[in-house]
XYZ file of C-alpha atoms in Angstrom:
661
model
C 396.990 168.744 142.159
C 395.866 165.198 141.813
C 396.659 163.981 138.343
C 394.098 162.599 135.927
C 393.979 159.213 134.337
C 394.918 159.316 130.705
C 391.565 158.176 129.380
C 389.243 160.742 130.918
C 389.227 164.390 131.661
C 388.536 165.567 135.175
C 385.006 164.313 135.614
C 383.468 161.181 137.013
C 380.853 160.443 134.348
C 381.882 158.193 131.458
C 383.053 160.263 128.481
C 380.840 160.195 125.421
C 382.258 159.880 121.958
C 383.731 163.127 120.750
C 381.219 165.065 118.719
C 380.486 168.323 116.963
C 377.492 170.146 118.349
C 375.752 172.629 116.131
C 373.278 175.310 117.066
C 372.100 175.899 113.523
C 368.459 175.219 112.645
C 369.247 171.692 111.492
C 370.998 170.393 114.592
C 372.915 167.150 114.213
C 375.594 165.060 115.887
C 378.297 163.309 113.936
C 381.854 162.115 114.411
C 384.626 164.308 113.066
C 386.897 161.351 112.344
C 388.250 161.490 108.802
C 387.007 157.963 108.312
C 383.413 159.186 108.273
C 384.037 161.831 105.617
C 383.339 163.218 103.050
C 381.711 165.985 105.037
C 379.644 168.618 103.356
C 381.884 171.427 102.127
C 379.033 173.890 102.593
C 379.755 174.711 106.230
C 377.899 178.009 106.206
C 378.128 179.640 109.625
C 377.133 177.040 112.218
C 378.338 177.358 115.778
C 380.543 174.258 115.948
C 382.525 172.869 118.835
C 384.416 169.658 119.545
C 383.667 168.220 122.977
C 386.127 165.763 124.527
C 385.459 166.154 128.221
C 382.917 163.899 129.873
C 380.182 166.487 130.084
C 376.684 165.010 130.292
C 373.986 166.953 128.533
C 372.393 169.326 131.058
C 368.684 169.686 131.436
C 366.995 172.612 129.776
C 366.360 174.230 133.129
C 369.902 173.930 134.397
C 371.229 175.026 131.019
C 369.293 178.245 131.190
C 370.265 178.954 134.778
C 373.956 178.275 134.371
C 374.230 180.063 131.035
C 372.980 183.204 132.691
C 375.558 182.948 135.454
C 378.563 182.698 133.135
C 377.787 185.512 130.711
C 380.536 188.023 131.256
C 381.070 191.440 129.804
C 383.914 192.114 127.387
C 387.292 192.901 128.905
C 387.429 196.429 130.261
C 390.413 198.733 129.921
C 391.466 196.998 126.715
C 392.408 199.203 123.790
C 392.093 197.445 120.447
C 394.208 198.494 117.488
C 391.108 198.032 115.322
C 388.011 200.191 115.136
C 384.974 198.406 116.678
C 383.291 197.818 113.306
C 386.479 197.234 111.315
C 386.723 193.823 109.622
C 389.941 191.952 110.351
C 391.339 188.482 109.697
C 390.435 185.568 111.923
C 394.107 185.341 112.897
C 393.984 188.927 114.175
C 390.817 188.121 116.114
C 392.599 185.134 117.655
C 395.625 187.196 118.680
C 393.451 189.967 120.119
C 391.452 187.352 122.020
C 394.736 186.222 123.604
C 395.632 189.832 124.412
C 392.272 190.292 126.099
C 393.105 187.324 128.337
C 396.251 189.119 129.469
C 398.696 187.026 127.435
C 402.112 188.664 127.064
C 404.273 185.692 126.022
C 403.732 182.766 123.673
C 405.967 179.934 122.485
C 405.182 179.502 118.814
C 406.888 177.749 115.886
C 405.516 178.678 112.438
C 404.427 176.544 109.514
C 402.215 176.726 106.476
C 398.924 176.255 108.338
C 399.798 178.664 111.153
C 401.684 181.438 109.372
C 398.629 183.706 109.367
C 398.710 183.567 113.180
C 402.398 184.464 113.141
C 401.741 187.366 110.792
C 399.087 188.574 113.234
C 401.537 188.207 116.129
C 403.908 190.609 114.358
C 401.094 193.172 114.405
C 400.619 192.803 118.171
C 402.230 195.324 120.493
C 401.461 193.242 123.581
C 402.603 189.691 122.857
C 406.195 188.508 122.607
C 406.884 185.276 120.771
C 409.745 183.196 122.132
C 410.730 181.064 119.135
C 411.586 177.495 120.176
C 413.637 175.282 117.881
C 411.188 172.374 118.130
C 407.474 172.270 118.918
C 408.070 169.946 121.855
C 410.501 172.534 123.182
C 407.744 175.112 122.741
C 405.112 173.266 124.738
C 407.554 172.265 127.491
C 408.563 175.942 127.683
C 404.893 176.893 127.971
C 404.645 174.374 130.823
C 407.667 175.879 132.543
C 406.033 179.296 132.212
C 402.775 178.022 133.712
C 404.332 175.917 136.472
C 406.596 178.746 137.661
C 404.048 181.568 137.429
C 400.654 179.957 137.980
C 399.403 181.635 134.799
C 398.363 179.609 131.728
C 401.141 178.866 129.264
C 400.467 179.422 125.551
C 402.063 177.513 122.677
C 401.305 177.579 118.966
C 402.218 175.076 116.249
C 401.317 174.354 112.677
C 399.257 171.413 111.425
C 400.418 167.842 110.903
C 403.843 167.137 112.414
C 403.881 170.490 114.195
C 400.685 169.576 116.018
C 401.737 166.000 116.793
C 404.999 167.296 118.275
C 402.848 168.829 121.028
C 401.453 165.481 122.141
C 403.981 164.704 124.903
C 403.537 168.173 126.381
C 399.753 167.897 126.395
C 399.899 164.520 128.126
C 402.398 165.883 130.625
C 400.220 168.904 131.391
C 397.148 166.731 131.899
C 398.884 164.350 134.294
C 400.467 167.177 136.302
C 397.432 169.498 136.124
C 399.186 172.378 134.360
C 397.077 175.154 132.751
C 397.951 175.316 129.054
C 396.281 176.642 125.933
C 397.742 175.034 122.816
C 396.768 176.495 119.448
C 397.340 174.608 116.220
C 396.901 175.562 112.611
C 394.846 173.160 110.509
C 394.338 172.653 106.787
C 391.412 174.625 105.266
C 387.962 173.287 106.171
C 387.233 171.986 102.686
C 390.376 169.807 102.862
C 389.778 168.257 106.280
C 389.618 164.472 105.905
C 391.250 164.395 102.456
C 394.763 163.464 103.664
C 395.941 166.901 102.602
C 399.571 167.907 103.001
C 400.463 168.182 106.698
C 396.998 167.180 107.819
C 396.457 165.257 111.035
C 393.159 165.089 112.949
C 394.788 166.601 116.028
C 391.473 166.856 117.871
C 391.141 163.088 117.546
C 394.798 162.486 118.397
C 394.617 164.564 121.594
C 391.127 163.585 122.725
C 392.305 161.626 125.771
C 395.232 163.848 126.752
C 393.508 167.229 126.950
C 391.006 168.551 129.423
C 389.029 169.853 126.439
C 389.646 170.677 122.804
C 388.040 172.620 119.968
C 387.981 172.597 116.187
C 386.996 176.110 115.090
C 384.617 175.990 112.127
C 383.181 179.507 112.374
C 385.337 182.625 112.619
C 382.661 184.264 114.785
C 383.223 181.619 117.474
C 386.862 182.584 118.116
C 386.230 185.136 120.924
C 383.975 182.730 122.835
C 386.205 179.696 122.303
C 389.334 181.484 123.519
C 387.542 182.717 126.649
C 386.175 179.244 127.300
C 389.604 177.702 126.757
C 391.194 179.950 129.385
C 388.358 179.311 131.820
C 388.666 175.548 131.351
C 392.459 175.535 131.568
C 392.567 177.500 134.820
C 389.403 176.559 136.731
C 388.668 173.468 138.771
C 391.531 171.081 138.256
C 393.798 172.884 135.753
C 394.810 171.221 132.520
C 395.597 171.646 128.829
C 393.062 172.864 126.257
C 393.714 172.671 122.528
C 392.228 174.966 119.860
C 392.576 173.794 116.249
C 392.088 176.614 113.715
C 391.781 175.879 109.971
C 393.776 178.183 107.722
C 390.763 179.565 105.862
C 389.245 180.578 109.218
C 392.468 182.425 110.000
C 392.198 184.280 106.676
C 388.482 185.064 106.785
C 387.487 188.673 107.447
C 385.028 189.328 110.265
C 383.982 191.842 112.889
C 384.311 190.104 116.274
C 381.669 190.171 118.970
C 383.624 190.299 122.226
C 380.488 190.003 124.338
C 379.539 186.430 123.480
C 378.394 184.338 126.454
C 380.445 181.350 127.549
C 378.565 178.115 126.816
C 379.731 175.599 129.391
C 376.627 174.867 131.475
C 377.507 171.256 132.315
C 381.063 172.088 133.295
C 380.099 175.086 135.383
C 377.409 173.131 137.214
C 379.933 170.503 138.268
C 382.685 172.758 139.570
C 383.224 171.973 143.274
C 381.163 173.942 145.721
C 382.200 175.432 149.069
C 383.302 172.676 151.469
C 380.762 171.592 154.060
C 381.377 172.917 157.564
C 380.229 169.566 158.958
C 382.933 167.712 157.043
C 385.593 170.183 158.116
C 384.579 169.827 161.764
C 384.723 166.064 161.353
C 388.328 166.386 160.114
C 389.232 168.524 163.128
C 387.686 165.915 165.426
C 389.761 163.151 163.789
C 392.898 165.241 164.327
C 392.039 165.718 167.999
C 391.550 161.949 168.410
C 394.792 161.113 166.641
C 398.159 160.299 168.229
C 400.277 159.937 165.082
C 398.912 162.145 162.288
C 400.873 162.970 159.138
C 400.204 165.288 156.232
C 400.593 163.874 152.711
C 400.590 166.908 150.412
C 400.772 167.079 146.621
C 400.616 169.439 143.688
C 397.103 170.453 144.693
C 398.675 172.405 147.576
C 400.751 174.734 145.390
C 398.055 177.408 145.412
C 397.350 176.875 149.117
C 400.841 177.138 150.576
C 399.994 179.971 152.955
C 396.944 178.146 154.317
C 398.940 174.907 154.610
C 401.677 176.598 156.636
C 399.016 178.108 158.911
C 397.400 174.693 159.376
C 400.751 173.144 160.360
C 401.418 176.034 162.730
C 398.062 175.427 164.434
C 398.389 171.650 164.678
C 402.102 170.761 164.709
C 401.508 167.881 162.289
C 404.600 166.779 160.284
C 404.483 167.136 156.508
C 405.492 164.631 153.811
C 405.395 165.862 150.224
C 404.976 164.170 146.886
C 407.320 164.963 143.997
C 404.744 167.428 142.656
C 404.120 169.008 146.052
C 407.711 170.033 146.798
C 407.830 173.669 147.867
C 404.235 173.874 149.048
C 405.668 173.518 152.565
C 409.246 174.716 153.222
C 411.723 171.845 153.055
C 413.861 173.602 155.654
C 411.131 173.566 158.326
C 411.686 171.201 161.246
C 408.261 169.656 160.599
C 409.140 168.821 156.996
C 409.694 165.121 156.314
C 410.638 165.994 152.735
C 409.538 163.648 149.946
C 407.777 160.328 150.424
C 407.379 157.448 148.006
C 409.703 155.235 145.975
C 412.724 157.514 146.436
C 411.414 159.413 149.431
C 413.138 159.682 152.786
C 413.004 156.741 155.151
C 411.437 158.939 157.820
C 408.667 160.216 155.511
C 407.710 156.679 154.530
C 408.059 155.543 158.160
C 405.670 158.300 159.238
C 403.024 157.214 156.740
C 403.476 153.540 157.631
C 403.110 154.137 161.399
C 400.516 156.915 161.259
C 397.010 156.585 162.637
C 395.670 159.517 160.586
C 396.733 160.360 157.025
C 395.680 163.821 155.828
C 395.908 163.529 152.046
C 395.639 167.049 150.622
C 395.726 167.637 146.847
C 397.104 164.199 145.983
C 396.095 161.215 143.893
C 397.689 158.196 145.650
C 400.032 157.627 142.726
C 401.759 154.245 142.472
C 405.212 155.847 142.887
C 404.025 157.118 146.274
C 401.971 154.192 147.563
C 403.789 151.146 146.237
C 401.650 148.229 147.350
C 398.289 149.886 147.965
C 397.126 147.425 150.612
C 400.184 148.149 152.749
C 400.157 151.938 152.314
C 399.024 153.739 155.492
C 397.366 150.492 156.529
C 397.048 151.592 160.172
C 395.600 155.011 159.414
C 392.255 156.625 158.966
C 392.437 158.571 155.714
C 391.131 162.072 155.018
C 391.248 162.996 151.322
C 390.652 166.556 150.101
C 390.881 167.164 146.366
C 389.246 169.370 143.765
C 388.725 166.426 141.400
C 386.002 164.026 142.497
C 387.357 161.367 140.118
C 390.463 160.997 142.288
C 388.611 160.415 145.546
C 388.455 156.677 146.157
C 390.058 155.868 142.805
C 393.110 154.155 144.284
C 392.643 154.295 148.059
C 389.297 154.546 149.829
C 389.228 157.428 152.334
C 387.299 157.465 155.596
C 386.426 161.139 155.115
C 386.503 162.890 151.753
C 385.929 166.477 150.709
C 385.694 167.421 147.037
C 386.536 171.110 147.102
C 389.133 173.744 146.395
C 391.833 172.919 148.938
C 392.479 176.608 149.614
C 388.882 177.076 150.755
C 388.912 173.838 152.739
C 392.106 174.786 154.592
C 390.779 178.262 155.305
C 387.676 176.668 156.810
C 389.675 174.189 158.905
C 392.034 176.932 160.087
C 389.057 179.048 161.088
C 387.714 176.187 163.216
C 391.164 175.502 164.670
C 391.660 179.174 165.477
C 388.784 179.245 167.921
C 389.150 180.299 171.538
C 389.975 176.780 172.788
C 392.660 176.151 170.135
C 395.573 176.859 172.491
C 397.117 173.592 173.621
C 394.469 171.505 171.876
C 397.007 169.230 170.170
C 400.166 167.679 171.554
C 402.016 165.496 169.077
C 405.443 166.003 170.648
C 405.972 162.285 171.335
C 405.184 161.485 167.699
C 407.539 164.192 166.455
C 410.305 162.887 168.729
C 409.798 159.417 167.269
C 410.176 160.828 163.758
C 413.208 162.890 164.773
C 414.873 159.656 165.857
C 414.251 158.260 162.387
C 415.757 161.398 160.842
C 418.928 160.866 162.855
C 419.032 157.133 162.165
C 418.286 157.324 158.422
C 419.366 160.714 157.049
C 419.696 161.382 153.342
C 423.351 160.643 152.695
C 425.889 159.670 150.070
C 429.410 158.269 149.796
C 432.487 159.761 148.178
C 434.914 157.593 146.244
C 438.398 159.107 145.987
C 438.255 162.309 143.894
C 434.977 161.456 142.123
C 432.066 163.863 142.388
C 428.974 162.555 144.193
C 426.035 163.989 142.216
C 424.140 164.540 145.471
C 426.982 166.746 146.683
C 426.775 168.857 143.521
C 423.117 169.624 144.273
C 423.867 170.322 147.939
C 426.508 172.856 146.902
C 424.092 174.465 144.443
C 421.512 174.748 147.238
C 424.068 176.446 149.482
C 425.383 178.865 146.864
C 421.890 179.937 145.744
C 420.521 180.076 149.325
C 417.792 177.737 148.169
C 416.244 180.556 146.125
C 416.717 179.257 142.572
C 413.926 177.983 140.357
C 414.969 174.436 139.473
C 413.891 172.502 136.382
C 414.916 168.935 135.642
C 414.761 166.223 133.062
C 413.734 162.728 134.144
C 415.848 160.065 135.799
C 418.384 159.797 138.614
C 419.308 163.486 138.497
C 415.608 164.352 138.920
C 415.360 162.323 142.127
C 418.605 163.729 143.544
C 417.362 167.242 142.768
C 414.141 166.430 144.646
C 416.065 165.033 147.617
C 419.009 167.387 148.065
C 417.759 170.838 147.052
C 415.600 172.322 149.807
C 412.603 174.036 148.209
C 411.295 176.902 150.277
C 408.281 178.092 148.301
C 405.756 176.879 145.713
C 406.516 177.000 141.973
C 410.231 176.750 142.592
C 410.398 173.139 141.403
C 409.582 172.272 137.780
C 409.622 168.639 136.764
C 407.688 166.147 134.659
C 406.074 164.062 137.386
C 403.235 161.910 136.092
C 404.433 161.414 132.514
C 408.164 161.385 133.261
C 409.083 163.036 129.957
C 412.802 163.166 129.268
C 413.905 166.375 127.577
C 411.656 168.482 129.808
C 414.283 170.358 131.805
C 415.938 172.691 129.296
C 412.792 174.061 127.595
C 410.968 174.273 130.960
C 413.811 176.494 132.168
C 413.187 178.730 129.146
C 409.549 179.186 130.153
C 410.529 179.866 133.752
C 413.103 182.460 132.655
C 410.526 184.250 130.497
C 407.970 184.296 133.333
C 410.537 185.199 136.033
C 413.166 187.433 134.391
C 414.820 188.385 137.694
C 415.066 184.874 139.164
C 417.989 182.461 139.197
C 416.992 179.625 136.864
C 418.947 176.357 136.961
C 418.267 173.315 134.811
C 419.600 170.294 136.707
C 419.760 167.805 133.874
C 421.090 164.390 132.929
C 423.029 163.671 129.772
C 420.226 161.501 128.387
C 417.466 164.046 129.010
C 419.561 167.063 128.019
C 420.361 165.799 124.544
C 416.677 165.187 123.749
C 416.013 168.929 123.461
C 419.566 170.226 123.140
C 418.489 172.398 120.188
C 416.857 174.772 122.658
C 420.322 176.096 123.510
C 419.847 178.223 120.398
C 416.656 179.707 121.825
C 418.383 180.453 125.132
C 421.202 182.288 123.362
C 419.049 184.290 120.957
C 416.553 185.283 123.639
C 419.412 186.199 126.024
C 418.020 184.057 128.847
C 420.417 183.684 131.821
C 419.750 179.991 132.336
C 422.358 177.929 134.156
C 422.635 174.253 133.220
C 424.062 171.868 135.816
C 424.543 168.750 133.708
C 425.049 165.562 135.738
C 426.781 163.358 133.195
C 427.384 159.659 133.782
C 427.258 158.541 130.128
C 424.267 156.320 130.856
C 420.510 156.277 131.137
C 421.058 156.266 134.877
C 417.689 155.229 136.282
C 417.195 152.375 133.817
C 420.781 151.320 134.517
C 420.040 151.320 138.254
C 417.162 148.921 137.687
C 419.457 146.781 135.512
C 421.920 146.643 138.421
C 419.259 145.763 140.977
C 416.920 143.487 139.068
C 418.660 142.325 135.850
C 422.103 141.249 137.128
C 423.678 144.427 135.693
C 423.075 143.283 132.121
C 423.385 146.443 130.013
C 420.547 146.636 127.493
C 421.267 149.782 125.471
C 421.631 152.122 128.424
C 425.176 153.252 127.614
C 425.081 156.617 125.839
C 428.790 157.030 125.110
C 430.899 155.762 122.216
C 431.613 152.036 122.817
C 434.812 152.293 120.792
C 436.165 155.034 123.087
C 434.796 154.281 126.543
C 437.568 156.207 128.277
C 436.381 159.462 126.675
C 433.285 161.530 127.457
C 430.966 161.333 124.444
C 429.410 163.413 123.105
C 431.290 166.543 124.129
C 428.424 168.534 125.610
C 430.485 171.719 125.706
C 430.663 171.674 121.915
C 426.866 171.933 121.751
C 427.041 174.997 123.974
C 429.963 176.439 122.036
C 428.050 176.059 118.757
C 425.354 178.301 120.255
C 427.793 180.806 121.729
C 427.186 179.680 125.320
C 430.165 179.430 127.673
C 430.760 176.341 129.753
C 433.184 174.135 131.605
C 433.659 170.506 132.595
C 434.508 169.378 136.122
C 435.582 165.887 137.199
C 437.065 166.346 140.721
C 435.121 166.988 143.894
C 437.728 169.471 145.059
C 437.043 171.671 142.027
C 433.260 171.496 142.129
C 432.341 174.373 144.452
C 434.455 176.887 142.534
C 433.047 175.621 139.230
C 429.440 176.066 140.398
C 430.240 179.523 141.733
C 431.737 180.466 138.363
C 428.593 179.199 136.631
C 426.392 181.351 138.866
C 428.630 184.423 138.545
C 428.917 184.326 134.767
C 426.411 186.709 133.125
C 423.921 185.029 130.797
C 423.572 181.299 130.126
C 426.216 178.769 131.178
C 426.712 174.995 130.911
C 428.598 173.115 133.630
C 429.263 169.485 132.667
C 429.677 167.522 135.917
C 431.163 164.072 135.338
C 430.291 161.480 137.997
C 430.558 157.682 138.329
C 427.813 155.708 136.629
C 427.698 153.278 139.566
C 425.794 155.776 141.727
C 422.268 154.755 142.745
C 419.328 156.821 143.977
C 418.616 155.779 147.556
C 416.448 155.160 149.505
C 414.432 153.030 147.112
C 411.245 151.048 147.588
C 410.990 148.619 144.649
C 407.956 149.024 142.408
C 404.928 147.406 144.017
C 406.762 147.068 147.316
C 405.953 148.335 150.790
C 407.872 150.271 153.427
C 409.331 147.046 154.835
C 411.060 146.493 151.457
C 412.991 149.780 151.520
C 416.584 149.651 150.235
C 419.063 152.013 151.898
C 422.469 150.610 150.900
C 424.425 149.651 147.816
C 425.197 150.867 144.308
C 426.420 149.606 140.958
C 429.689 148.462 142.485
C 427.804 145.603 144.165
C 426.341 142.507 142.536
C 422.733 141.612 143.386
């Protein structure tokens, strides 16, 4: 899915200041910032909600119409452990609201302001809490759960530092369009704005990195807010929603009304409509007029993989994928050009550069894909289909644009293409032959130096031994790019990585979420030593939860990607990118196997290429979790590489840290 800018949600109108809207008799708007307090401590029972998305105030007429369309009945077939008229704590209402949304797993770390929620979780027969060892680990695990399953991930943290530890995960989920519901405890209402112990205005802090967020100031609002949060997180362009719940609300007794209407008239009115048949026919006409078309597919295609494969079958158009789109079209297919962009294949970038028609589906023309915007697809007419209108024309102006659910748009195009005259309509064989020549001339490759292990080879072997069926998570850096290049993803949601934000430390906790959501799958965290150590504490979670996660640690004792840029652009001057012990450079430091051993996880270290295949096979065959520490030369570079801001003509295909530049 196209990723959002960090200063707006998913809408095109300018965002207003965040405000609390009240439906009590004395309606008023005021900022919730602590700098405008003291607030009245007599909150009574207003219906209060924090708005952070750019939702213009709807007209009275549209408000009435839309409100009627989104009233839904309470969840059927749900058996509550409480009698209908039995008072229960707000925390129990919150947990039951999650149960009614079908939640079975949460990633929650307790604290003073959230312990009522944890007490309520112990009373739930439906929800399992996977206890992370750090709140960032919890939200990255929730992301791994969501990315691998397509269902919203749920994480819970306490107030203050617990809540702020979620910030990187929220930003990551917004940029990569991941459905998350994050719940935070907050100090009691009367203490908000007083600099109370472990108080942070988390609604203010996360305003620009959530799709929407709420501060609950009335216990009776919990059922509606939770339902709205799930709707917002999963509809349109998915994203993170935060719910901040003061402790006194959690403790307050109430009888919930599960039949409250959802109150999102502005949002509902702006959800994309069915794509226009005229626009779809125009796209088909452009395809028929084209000689060198190419598909540029992103994360927005993950839910439309079946329709995308059908479209390619009908047209024979080659497919280049973004980092986020890997798996939406099988990487093993002869029409796959694999990844494009800064570290994409030469032939994928060649195809875009020489194309006369660029079909941009579920993408956002990110700078790591386009490089120099003026030179990107400069010969091509551009068709852009995306669910988020804010992305259309933001970076690259399309000739034809459709703001719609890509699944519906592809179904419509395929229906047109499947007409009686579809047979033999398109012949792009000459174009495909041209690209096949590029594949032969510039294949993804690597060199081997004596007995050293090429990291690319390690991933190739993993691909072979798992038959390309594993769910792969990564940290961020060189290992991430090699994992994108050399593992052939065959289906959507098989590839979990921090794309837009590039958050190191993502891989290990994301693997936890994937393992919880997919208990029968092979889960492998391909990690780097720098990223791995950022959330190494989650090894404890893996052990305690008995999660069979395999960790393929590509260890070069450096921050590899930054080091690569030092080699290429800073005359190899090392500026704090060495992660080992300078006094003992001949030794591997730290000893990663000791971290695993401390958590009761078996592991091994391998340094010779000849031993690698057997070591990976042992890792895969060992029941439960396993850490394989693969030592490789720090001089390795990720290639191809188009320098930042460069164009296809600037592509680098040779060299490494053994060469001076």
